[in-house]
Amino acid sequence: MTSQFFLFLLLVSTLSISARSDTLRISNLYQDGMVLQRAPEAATIWGYGTIPDDAWVRVDCWGDRGTKMRFSGDRPILEDGNTWKLILPPQTGGTTCNIDIFEITEAGEDVLLSLKEVLFGDVYLCGGQSNMVFAMNSVYNATQEMEEAKKYTKIRFTRVNRESAELPDDFMDISLAHGWSQPSSQYLASMSAVCFLYAKNIYDQLGVPLGLIDSCIGGTAIECWSTQDGLDVCGIEQEQPGCKETDTIHCNTRLYLSLIHI
């Protein structure tokens, strides 16, 4: 029997940055104005390409009361020949930071990568199908709900495009429908209502900034969102009835590989 994947909420604690250099790149998921996981977790900046030996990191942060803090002197760590990472000092919820990776040249500083106005809070990945994909513009009193949502400026969100992948690829770049946005954006209308209204309820109780990643496709089976190891353990060998060469989102593991694995 095919079971349906209705709701998946995962707390994540990763960070990456938008590249300003042809020699370095990072997943499209990570952009200015995003939300990073707050303390006690230490957010990790990671990316692709080779970081110069003389590259350093400068992190300027502002607390809720405007207190400025600067962290510098750290260097990115090369993971292998084409990836690097940097672990940031844990930041309390509500802290906002600008992050620059730069190198010193004869002419001064050359900024290689930069991420601006990053807000620290809790980050949720909202994945699944029918219930999760139900959009804000379809809820009861949608106009009123979206107008009310505008005041939640510390809830940021983005949506992942409908795609599938045949094989795992750690270097795949994710495709977004739009960048990280605030609720006053036109993009709220297409945002998952379950995801956003859930976050709104949490914010009302905790007052902690929230980052939401909408990664859902309606009418898909849980097998599409599962790992191959998981399917093997469950003894699932049969492919989904809707699996086609021209539309592989209904094939086993394909949505996990494109929308969750990366």
PDB file of C-alpha atoms in Angstrom:
ATOM      1  CA  MET A   1       0.000   0.000   0.000  1.00  0.00           C
ATOM      2  CA  THR A   2       1.260   3.432  -0.869  1.00  0.00           C
ATOM      3  CA  SER A   3       1.396   5.755   2.117  1.00  0.00           C
ATOM      4  CA  GLN A   4       1.281   9.522   1.759  1.00  0.00           C
ATOM      5  CA  PHE A   5       3.773  11.988   3.214  1.00  0.00           C
ATOM      6  CA  PHE A   6       1.663  14.712   4.801  1.00  0.00           C
ATOM      7  CA  LEU A   7       3.883  16.642   7.192  1.00  0.00           C
ATOM      8  CA  PHE A   8       7.589  16.850   7.819  1.00  0.00           C
ATOM      9  CA  LEU A   9       9.133  19.503  10.063  1.00  0.00           C
ATOM     10  CA  LEU A  10      12.870  19.304  10.673  1.00  0.00           C
ATOM     11  CA  LEU A  11      14.990  21.636  12.755  1.00  0.00           C
ATOM     12  CA  VAL A  12      18.164  22.405  10.808  1.00  0.00           C
ATOM     13  CA  SER A  13      21.331  24.238  11.758  1.00  0.00           C
ATOM     14  CA  THR A  14      23.276  25.005   8.595  1.00  0.00           C
ATOM     15  CA  LEU A  15      24.406  28.218   6.985  1.00  0.00           C
ATOM     16  CA  SER A  16      26.042  29.113   3.768  1.00  0.00           C
ATOM     17  CA  ILE A  17      26.629  32.303   1.819  1.00  0.00           C
ATOM     18  CA  SER A  18      26.084  34.029  -1.507  1.00  0.00           C
ATOM     19  CA  ALA A  19      29.205  34.053  -3.668  1.00  0.00           C
ATOM     20  CA  ARG A  20      30.719  37.148  -5.245  1.00  0.00           C
ATOM     21  CA  SER A  21      33.569  35.261  -6.883  1.00  0.00           C
ATOM     22  CA  ASP A  22      33.614  33.001  -9.940  1.00  0.00           C
ATOM     23  CA  THR A  23      36.036  30.663  -8.170  1.00  0.00           C
ATOM     24  CA  LEU A  24      33.766  30.104  -5.157  1.00  0.00           C
ATOM     25  CA  ARG A  25      30.117  29.182  -5.007  1.00  0.00           C
ATOM     26  CA  ILE A  26      27.465  28.125  -2.555  1.00  0.00           C
ATOM     27  CA  SER A  27      23.983  26.650  -2.654  1.00  0.00           C
ATOM     28  CA  ASN A  28      21.288  29.058  -3.783  1.00  0.00           C
ATOM     29  CA  LEU A  29      19.442  28.286  -0.554  1.00  0.00           C
ATOM     30  CA  TYR A  30      21.672  30.666   1.371  1.00  0.00           C
ATOM     31  CA  GLN A  31      21.234  34.388   0.734  1.00  0.00           C
ATOM     32  CA  ASP A  32      21.113  37.775   2.403  1.00  0.00           C
ATOM     33  CA  GLY A  33      18.369  38.134   4.995  1.00  0.00           C
ATOM     34  CA  MET A  34      18.119  34.414   5.755  1.00  0.00           C
ATOM     35  CA  VAL A  35      17.704  32.861   9.199  1.00  0.00           C
ATOM     36  CA  LEU A  36      20.448  30.742  10.798  1.00  0.00           C
ATOM     37  CA  GLN A  37      20.096  28.343  13.695  1.00  0.00           C
ATOM     38  CA  ARG A  38      20.506  30.068  17.058  1.00  0.00           C
ATOM     39  CA  ALA A  39      22.469  28.945  20.113  1.00  0.00           C
ATOM     40  CA  PRO A  40      23.211  26.501  21.610  1.00  0.00           C
ATOM     41  CA  GLU A  41      23.865  25.230  18.063  1.00  0.00           C
ATOM     42  CA  ALA A  42      26.836  26.644  16.145  1.00  0.00           C
ATOM     43  CA  ALA A  43      25.820  27.534  12.594  1.00  0.00           C
ATOM     44  CA  THR A  44      28.106  26.203   9.869  1.00  0.00           C
ATOM     45  CA  ILE A  45      29.048  28.178   6.782  1.00  0.00           C
ATOM     46  CA  TRP A  46      29.957  25.855   3.918  1.00  0.00           C
ATOM     47  CA  GLY A  47      30.567  26.099   0.231  1.00  0.00           C
ATOM     48  CA  TYR A  48      32.331  24.913  -2.893  1.00  0.00           C
ATOM     49  CA  GLY A  49      35.634  25.907  -4.458  1.00  0.00           C
ATOM     50  CA  THR A  50      39.089  26.517  -3.023  1.00  0.00           C
ATOM     51  CA  ILE A  51      39.458  29.151  -0.317  1.00  0.00           C
ATOM     52  CA  PRO A  52      42.771  31.072  -0.637  1.00  0.00           C
ATOM     53  CA  ASP A  53      45.346  30.293   2.045  1.00  0.00           C
ATOM     54  CA  ASP A  54      45.272  33.907   3.238  1.00  0.00           C
ATOM     55  CA  ALA A  55      41.468  34.110   3.515  1.00  0.00           C
ATOM     56  CA  TRP A  56      39.979  35.208   6.828  1.00  0.00           C
ATOM     57  CA  VAL A  57      36.510  35.743   8.243  1.00  0.00           C
ATOM     58  CA  ARG A  58      34.979  38.807   9.819  1.00  0.00           C
ATOM     59  CA  VAL A  59      31.589  38.610  11.545  1.00  0.00           C
ATOM     60  CA  ASP A  60      29.853  41.792  12.730  1.00  0.00           C
ATOM     61  CA  CYS A  61      26.740  41.205  14.839  1.00  0.00           C
ATOM     62  CA  TRP A  62      24.097  43.316  16.548  1.00  0.00           C
ATOM     63  CA  GLY A  63      22.000  42.139  19.464  1.00  0.00           C
ATOM     64  CA  ASP A  64      18.370  43.004  20.134  1.00  0.00           C
ATOM     65  CA  ARG A  65      19.474  46.120  22.047  1.00  0.00           C
ATOM     66  CA  GLY A  66      21.842  47.306  19.335  1.00  0.00           C
ATOM     67  CA  THR A  67      25.029  46.085  21.019  1.00  0.00           C
ATOM     68  CA  LYS A  68      27.719  45.482  18.400  1.00  0.00           C
ATOM     69  CA  MET A  69      30.019  42.466  18.533  1.00  0.00           C
ATOM     70  CA  ARG A  70      32.884  41.520  16.206  1.00  0.00           C
ATOM     71  CA  PHE A  71      34.361  38.056  15.701  1.00  0.00           C
ATOM     72  CA  SER A  72      37.400  37.713  13.461  1.00  0.00           C
ATOM     73  CA  GLY A  73      40.612  35.782  12.946  1.00  0.00           C
ATOM     74  CA  ASP A  74      38.984  32.464  12.024  1.00  0.00           C
ATOM     75  CA  ARG A  75      39.733  30.713   8.754  1.00  0.00           C
ATOM     76  CA  PRO A  76      37.532  28.399   6.663  1.00  0.00           C
ATOM     77  CA  ILE A  77      38.438  24.717   6.869  1.00  0.00           C
ATOM     78  CA  LEU A  78      39.033  22.801   3.640  1.00  0.00           C
ATOM     79  CA  GLU A  79      36.905  19.647   3.760  1.00  0.00           C
ATOM     80  CA  ASP A  80      38.334  18.124   0.576  1.00  0.00           C
ATOM     81  CA  GLY A  81      39.533  19.371  -2.779  1.00  0.00           C
ATOM     82  CA  ASN A  82      36.393  21.348  -3.541  1.00  0.00           C
ATOM     83  CA  THR A  83      34.480  22.108  -0.345  1.00  0.00           C
ATOM     84  CA  TRP A  84      35.085  24.239   2.725  1.00  0.00           C
ATOM     85  CA  LYS A  85      33.303  25.104   5.949  1.00  0.00           C
ATOM     86  CA  LEU A  86      33.441  27.548   8.819  1.00  0.00           C
ATOM     87  CA  ILE A  87      31.781  27.071  12.203  1.00  0.00           C
ATOM     88  CA  LEU A  88      30.508  30.311  13.731  1.00  0.00           C
ATOM     89  CA  PRO A  89      30.346  31.076  17.447  1.00  0.00           C
ATOM     90  CA  PRO A  90      26.789  30.292  18.694  1.00  0.00           C
ATOM     91  CA  GLN A  91      24.513  33.354  18.597  1.00  0.00           C
ATOM     92  CA  THR A  92      21.426  34.023  20.688  1.00  0.00           C
ATOM     93  CA  GLY A  93      18.045  34.284  18.991  1.00  0.00           C
ATOM     94  CA  GLY A  94      17.382  37.733  17.565  1.00  0.00           C
ATOM     95  CA  THR A  95      21.031  38.507  16.809  1.00  0.00           C
ATOM     96  CA  THR A  96      21.683  39.920  13.319  1.00  0.00           C
ATOM     97  CA  CYS A  97      25.074  39.489  11.630  1.00  0.00           C
ATOM     98  CA  ASN A  98      26.990  40.488   8.523  1.00  0.00           C
ATOM     99  CA  ILE A  99      29.550  37.869   7.496  1.00  0.00           C
ATOM    100  CA  ASP A 100      32.506  38.503   5.165  1.00  0.00           C
ATOM    101  CA  ILE A 101      35.213  36.153   3.960  1.00  0.00           C
ATOM    102  CA  PHE A 102      38.101  38.250   2.692  1.00  0.00           C
ATOM    103  CA  GLU A 103      41.790  38.196   1.907  1.00  0.00           C
ATOM    104  CA  ILE A 104      44.411  40.874   2.398  1.00  0.00           C
ATOM    105  CA  THR A 105      45.945  42.165  -0.846  1.00  0.00           C
ATOM    106  CA  GLU A 106      48.441  44.926  -1.642  1.00  0.00           C
ATOM    107  CA  ALA A 107      45.496  47.182  -2.408  1.00  0.00           C
ATOM    108  CA  GLY A 108      43.757  46.362   0.884  1.00  0.00           C
ATOM    109  CA  GLU A 109      40.939  43.906   1.569  1.00  0.00           C
ATOM    110  CA  ASP A 110      39.349  41.860  -1.198  1.00  0.00           C
ATOM    111  CA  VAL A 111      35.942  40.519  -0.100  1.00  0.00           C
ATOM    112  CA  LEU A 112      35.440  37.068  -1.612  1.00  0.00           C
ATOM    113  CA  LEU A 113      32.078  36.133  -0.146  1.00  0.00           C
ATOM    114  CA  SER A 114      29.529  38.114   1.783  1.00  0.00           C
ATOM    115  CA  LEU A 115      26.262  37.481   3.562  1.00  0.00           C
ATOM    116  CA  LYS A 116      24.307  40.432   4.931  1.00  0.00           C
ATOM    117  CA  GLU A 117      21.693  40.845   7.670  1.00  0.00           C
ATOM    118  CA  VAL A 118      21.560  37.212   8.708  1.00  0.00           C
ATOM    119  CA  LEU A 119      19.063  36.717  11.522  1.00  0.00           C
ATOM    120  CA  PHE A 120      19.595  33.977  14.116  1.00  0.00           C
ATOM    121  CA  GLY A 121      16.609  31.926  15.255  1.00  0.00           C
ATOM    122  CA  ASP A 122      15.095  28.489  14.572  1.00  0.00           C
ATOM    123  CA  VAL A 123      15.025  27.016  11.052  1.00  0.00           C
ATOM    124  CA  TYR A 124      12.353  24.586   9.841  1.00  0.00           C
ATOM    125  CA  LEU A 125      12.239  22.467   6.697  1.00  0.00           C
ATOM    126  CA  CYS A 126       8.589  21.977   5.727  1.00  0.00           C
ATOM    127  CA  GLY A 127       8.266  19.080   3.303  1.00  0.00           C
ATOM    128  CA  GLY A 128       5.599  16.710   2.058  1.00  0.00           C
ATOM    129  CA  GLN A 129       2.549  16.779  -0.192  1.00  0.00           C
ATOM    130  CA  SER A 130      -1.161  17.702  -0.096  1.00  0.00           C
ATOM    131  CA  ASN A 131      -1.584  19.196   3.374  1.00  0.00           C
ATOM    132  CA  MET A 132       1.798  20.909   3.367  1.00  0.00           C
ATOM    133  CA  VAL A 133       1.539  22.322  -0.162  1.00  0.00           C
ATOM    134  CA  PHE A 134      -1.803  24.029   0.612  1.00  0.00           C
ATOM    135  CA  ALA A 135      -1.000  27.709   0.048  1.00  0.00           C
ATOM    136  CA  MET A 136      -1.710  30.845   2.081  1.00  0.00           C
ATOM    137  CA  ASN A 137      -3.895  32.348  -0.661  1.00  0.00           C
ATOM    138  CA  SER A 138      -6.276  29.372  -0.296  1.00  0.00           C
ATOM    139  CA  VAL A 139      -6.940  29.541   3.445  1.00  0.00           C
ATOM    140  CA  TYR A 140     -10.140  30.846   4.959  1.00  0.00           C
ATOM    141  CA  ASN A 141      -9.942  34.658   5.261  1.00  0.00           C
ATOM    142  CA  ALA A 142      -6.774  34.629   3.138  1.00  0.00           C
ATOM    143  CA  THR A 143      -6.693  38.396   2.585  1.00  0.00           C
ATOM    144  CA  GLN A 144      -6.987  39.086   6.308  1.00  0.00           C
ATOM    145  CA  GLU A 145      -4.437  36.399   7.230  1.00  0.00           C
ATOM    146  CA  MET A 146      -1.833  37.741   4.796  1.00  0.00           C
ATOM    147  CA  GLU A 147      -2.366  41.312   5.949  1.00  0.00           C
ATOM    148  CA  GLU A 148      -1.956  40.221   9.563  1.00  0.00           C
ATOM    149  CA  ALA A 149       1.199  38.313   8.609  1.00  0.00           C
ATOM    150  CA  LYS A 150       3.004  41.495   7.483  1.00  0.00           C
ATOM    151  CA  LYS A 151       3.859  42.434  11.051  1.00  0.00           C
ATOM    152  CA  TYR A 152       5.831  39.182  11.552  1.00  0.00           C
ATOM    153  CA  THR A 153       9.033  40.626  10.106  1.00  0.00           C
ATOM    154  CA  LYS A 154      11.217  38.115  11.954  1.00  0.00           C
ATOM    155  CA  ILE A 155       9.686  35.171  10.121  1.00  0.00           C
ATOM    156  CA  ARG A 156      11.575  34.641   6.843  1.00  0.00           C
ATOM    157  CA  PHE A 157      10.798  32.028   4.192  1.00  0.00           C
ATOM    158  CA  THR A 158      11.765  30.599   0.821  1.00  0.00           C
ATOM    159  CA  ARG A 159      10.353  27.906  -1.508  1.00  0.00           C
ATOM    160  CA  VAL A 160      12.108  25.140  -3.406  1.00  0.00           C
ATOM    161  CA  ASN A 161      11.133  24.468  -7.025  1.00  0.00           C
ATOM    162  CA  ARG A 162       9.500  21.196  -8.128  1.00  0.00           C
ATOM    163  CA  GLU A 163      12.395  19.006  -9.253  1.00  0.00           C
ATOM    164  CA  SER A 164      13.686  15.444  -8.955  1.00  0.00           C
ATOM    165  CA  ALA A 165      17.066  13.732  -9.101  1.00  0.00           C
ATOM    166  CA  GLU A 166      18.084  10.215 -10.081  1.00  0.00           C
ATOM    167  CA  LEU A 167      21.337   9.957  -8.134  1.00  0.00           C
ATOM    168  CA  PRO A 168      22.716  11.560  -4.934  1.00  0.00           C
ATOM    169  CA  ASP A 169      24.909  14.555  -5.728  1.00  0.00           C
ATOM    170  CA  ASP A 170      26.540  16.542  -2.924  1.00  0.00           C
ATOM    171  CA  PHE A 171      27.430  19.285  -5.411  1.00  0.00           C
ATOM    172  CA  MET A 172      23.936  19.806  -6.806  1.00  0.00           C
ATOM    173  CA  ASP A 173      22.702  23.390  -6.613  1.00  0.00           C
ATOM    174  CA  ILE A 174      19.201  23.784  -5.250  1.00  0.00           C
ATOM    175  CA  SER A 175      16.637  25.696  -7.319  1.00  0.00           C
ATOM    176  CA  LEU A 176      14.473  28.236  -5.492  1.00  0.00           C
ATOM    177  CA  ALA A 177      11.196  29.739  -6.612  1.00  0.00           C
ATOM    178  CA  HIS A 178      12.303  32.962  -4.889  1.00  0.00           C
ATOM    179  CA  GLY A 179      14.875  34.215  -2.400  1.00  0.00           C
ATOM    180  CA  TRP A 180      14.461  34.572   1.353  1.00  0.00           C
ATOM    181  CA  SER A 181      11.485  36.874   1.910  1.00  0.00           C
ATOM    182  CA  GLN A 182       9.487  38.569   4.630  1.00  0.00           C
ATOM    183  CA  PRO A 183       5.705  38.107   5.019  1.00  0.00           C
ATOM    184  CA  SER A 184       5.065  41.495   3.390  1.00  0.00           C
ATOM    185  CA  SER A 185       6.348  40.002   0.125  1.00  0.00           C
ATOM    186  CA  GLN A 186       4.070  38.964  -2.743  1.00  0.00           C
ATOM    187  CA  TYR A 187       5.521  35.464  -2.359  1.00  0.00           C
ATOM    188  CA  LEU A 188       3.589  34.813   0.843  1.00  0.00           C
ATOM    189  CA  ALA A 189       0.495  33.954  -1.227  1.00  0.00           C
ATOM    190  CA  SER A 190       2.214  30.811  -2.567  1.00  0.00           C
ATOM    191  CA  MET A 191       3.844  29.823   0.729  1.00  0.00           C
ATOM    192  CA  SER A 192       2.698  26.670   2.542  1.00  0.00           C
ATOM    193  CA  ALA A 193      -0.077  27.700   4.924  1.00  0.00           C
ATOM    194  CA  VAL A 194       0.636  24.839   7.354  1.00  0.00           C
ATOM    195  CA  CYS A 195       4.270  25.860   7.504  1.00  0.00           C
ATOM    196  CA  PHE A 196       3.735  29.600   7.902  1.00  0.00           C
ATOM    197  CA  LEU A 197       0.764  29.503  10.305  1.00  0.00           C
ATOM    198  CA  TYR A 198       2.586  26.906  12.420  1.00  0.00           C
ATOM    199  CA  ALA A 199       5.580  29.255  12.591  1.00  0.00           C
ATOM    200  CA  LYS A 200       3.357  32.218  13.409  1.00  0.00           C
ATOM    201  CA  ASN A 201       1.900  30.296  16.365  1.00  0.00           C
ATOM    202  CA  ILE A 202       5.389  29.400  17.618  1.00  0.00           C
ATOM    203  CA  TYR A 203       6.564  33.009  17.275  1.00  0.00           C
ATOM    204  CA  ASP A 204       3.570  34.248  19.276  1.00  0.00           C
ATOM    205  CA  GLN A 205       4.597  31.952  22.132  1.00  0.00           C
ATOM    206  CA  LEU A 206       8.414  32.202  22.023  1.00  0.00           C
ATOM    207  CA  GLY A 207       9.218  35.439  20.196  1.00  0.00           C
ATOM    208  CA  VAL A 208      12.180  33.764  18.466  1.00  0.00           C
ATOM    209  CA  PRO A 209      12.944  34.539  14.783  1.00  0.00           C
ATOM    210  CA  LEU A 210      12.034  31.704  12.416  1.00  0.00           C
ATOM    211  CA  GLY A 211      13.337  30.619   9.017  1.00  0.00           C
ATOM    212  CA  LEU A 212      11.045  28.459   6.860  1.00  0.00           C
ATOM    213  CA  ILE A 213      12.013  26.335   3.855  1.00  0.00           C
ATOM    214  CA  ASP A 214       8.977  25.207   1.833  1.00  0.00           C
ATOM    215  CA  SER A 215       9.970  22.004   0.006  1.00  0.00           C
ATOM    216  CA  CYS A 216       6.750  20.196  -0.910  1.00  0.00           C
ATOM    217  CA  ILE A 217       4.907  18.766  -3.924  1.00  0.00           C
ATOM    218  CA  GLY A 218       1.251  17.729  -3.888  1.00  0.00           C
ATOM    219  CA  GLY A 219       0.045  14.228  -4.781  1.00  0.00           C
ATOM    220  CA  THR A 220       3.334  12.458  -4.061  1.00  0.00           C
ATOM    221  CA  ALA A 221       3.904   9.236  -2.137  1.00  0.00           C
ATOM    222  CA  ILE A 222       6.193   8.762   0.838  1.00  0.00           C
ATOM    223  CA  GLU A 223       8.366   6.414  -1.247  1.00  0.00           C
ATOM    224  CA  CYS A 224       9.361   9.411  -3.396  1.00  0.00           C
ATOM    225  CA  TRP A 225      10.647  11.197  -0.276  1.00  0.00           C
ATOM    226  CA  SER A 226      12.455   8.153   1.160  1.00  0.00           C
ATOM    227  CA  THR A 227      16.071   7.022   0.984  1.00  0.00           C
ATOM    228  CA  GLN A 228      16.924   3.860  -0.937  1.00  0.00           C
ATOM    229  CA  ASP A 229      18.171   2.310   2.307  1.00  0.00           C
ATOM    230  CA  GLY A 230      14.801   3.007   3.899  1.00  0.00           C
ATOM    231  CA  LEU A 231      12.950   1.396   1.008  1.00  0.00           C
ATOM    232  CA  ASP A 232      15.257  -1.630   1.167  1.00  0.00           C
ATOM    233  CA  VAL A 233      14.647  -2.087   4.898  1.00  0.00           C
ATOM    234  CA  CYS A 234      10.891  -1.990   4.279  1.00  0.00           C
ATOM    235  CA  GLY A 235      11.185  -4.456   1.389  1.00  0.00           C
ATOM    236  CA  ILE A 236       9.788  -1.992  -1.143  1.00  0.00           C
ATOM    237  CA  GLU A 237      10.919  -2.914  -4.643  1.00  0.00           C
ATOM    238  CA  GLN A 238       7.959  -1.876  -6.775  1.00  0.00           C
ATOM    239  CA  GLU A 239       8.117   1.518  -8.456  1.00  0.00           C
ATOM    240  CA  GLN A 240       5.284   4.046  -8.117  1.00  0.00           C
ATOM    241  CA  PRO A 241       2.437   3.848 -10.685  1.00  0.00           C
ATOM    242  CA  GLY A 242       2.978   7.489 -11.660  1.00  0.00           C
ATOM    243  CA  CYS A 243       6.709   7.106 -12.281  1.00  0.00           C
ATOM    244  CA  LYS A 244       7.500   8.165 -15.857  1.00  0.00           C
ATOM    245  CA  GLU A 245      10.657   9.069 -17.717  1.00  0.00           C
ATOM    246  CA  THR A 246       9.134  12.449 -18.539  1.00  0.00           C
ATOM    247  CA  ASP A 247       7.919  13.142 -14.980  1.00  0.00           C
ATOM    248  CA  THR A 248      10.166  11.493 -12.404  1.00  0.00           C
ATOM    249  CA  ILE A 249       8.852  13.273  -9.319  1.00  0.00           C
ATOM    250  CA  HIS A 250       6.630  10.231  -8.743  1.00  0.00           C
ATOM    251  CA  CYS A 251       9.573   7.783  -8.784  1.00  0.00           C
ATOM    252  CA  ASN A 252      11.019   6.212  -5.634  1.00  0.00           C
ATOM    253  CA  THR A 253      13.672   8.308  -3.795  1.00  0.00           C
ATOM    254  CA  ARG A 254      13.708  11.054  -6.473  1.00  0.00           C
ATOM    255  CA  LEU A 255      12.275  13.821  -4.255  1.00  0.00           C
ATOM    256  CA  TYR A 256      14.475  12.865  -1.328  1.00  0.00           C
ATOM    257  CA  LEU A 257      17.539  13.213  -3.552  1.00  0.00           C
ATOM    258  CA  SER A 258      16.558  16.583  -4.992  1.00  0.00           C
ATOM    259  CA  LEU A 259      14.703  18.302  -2.150  1.00  0.00           C
ATOM    260  CA  ILE A 260      15.950  16.750   1.114  1.00  0.00           C
ATOM    261  CA  HIS A 261      19.399  15.198   0.599  1.00  0.00           C
ATOM    262  CA  ILE A 262      21.081  18.427  -0.470  1.00  0.00           C
TER     263      ILE A 262
END
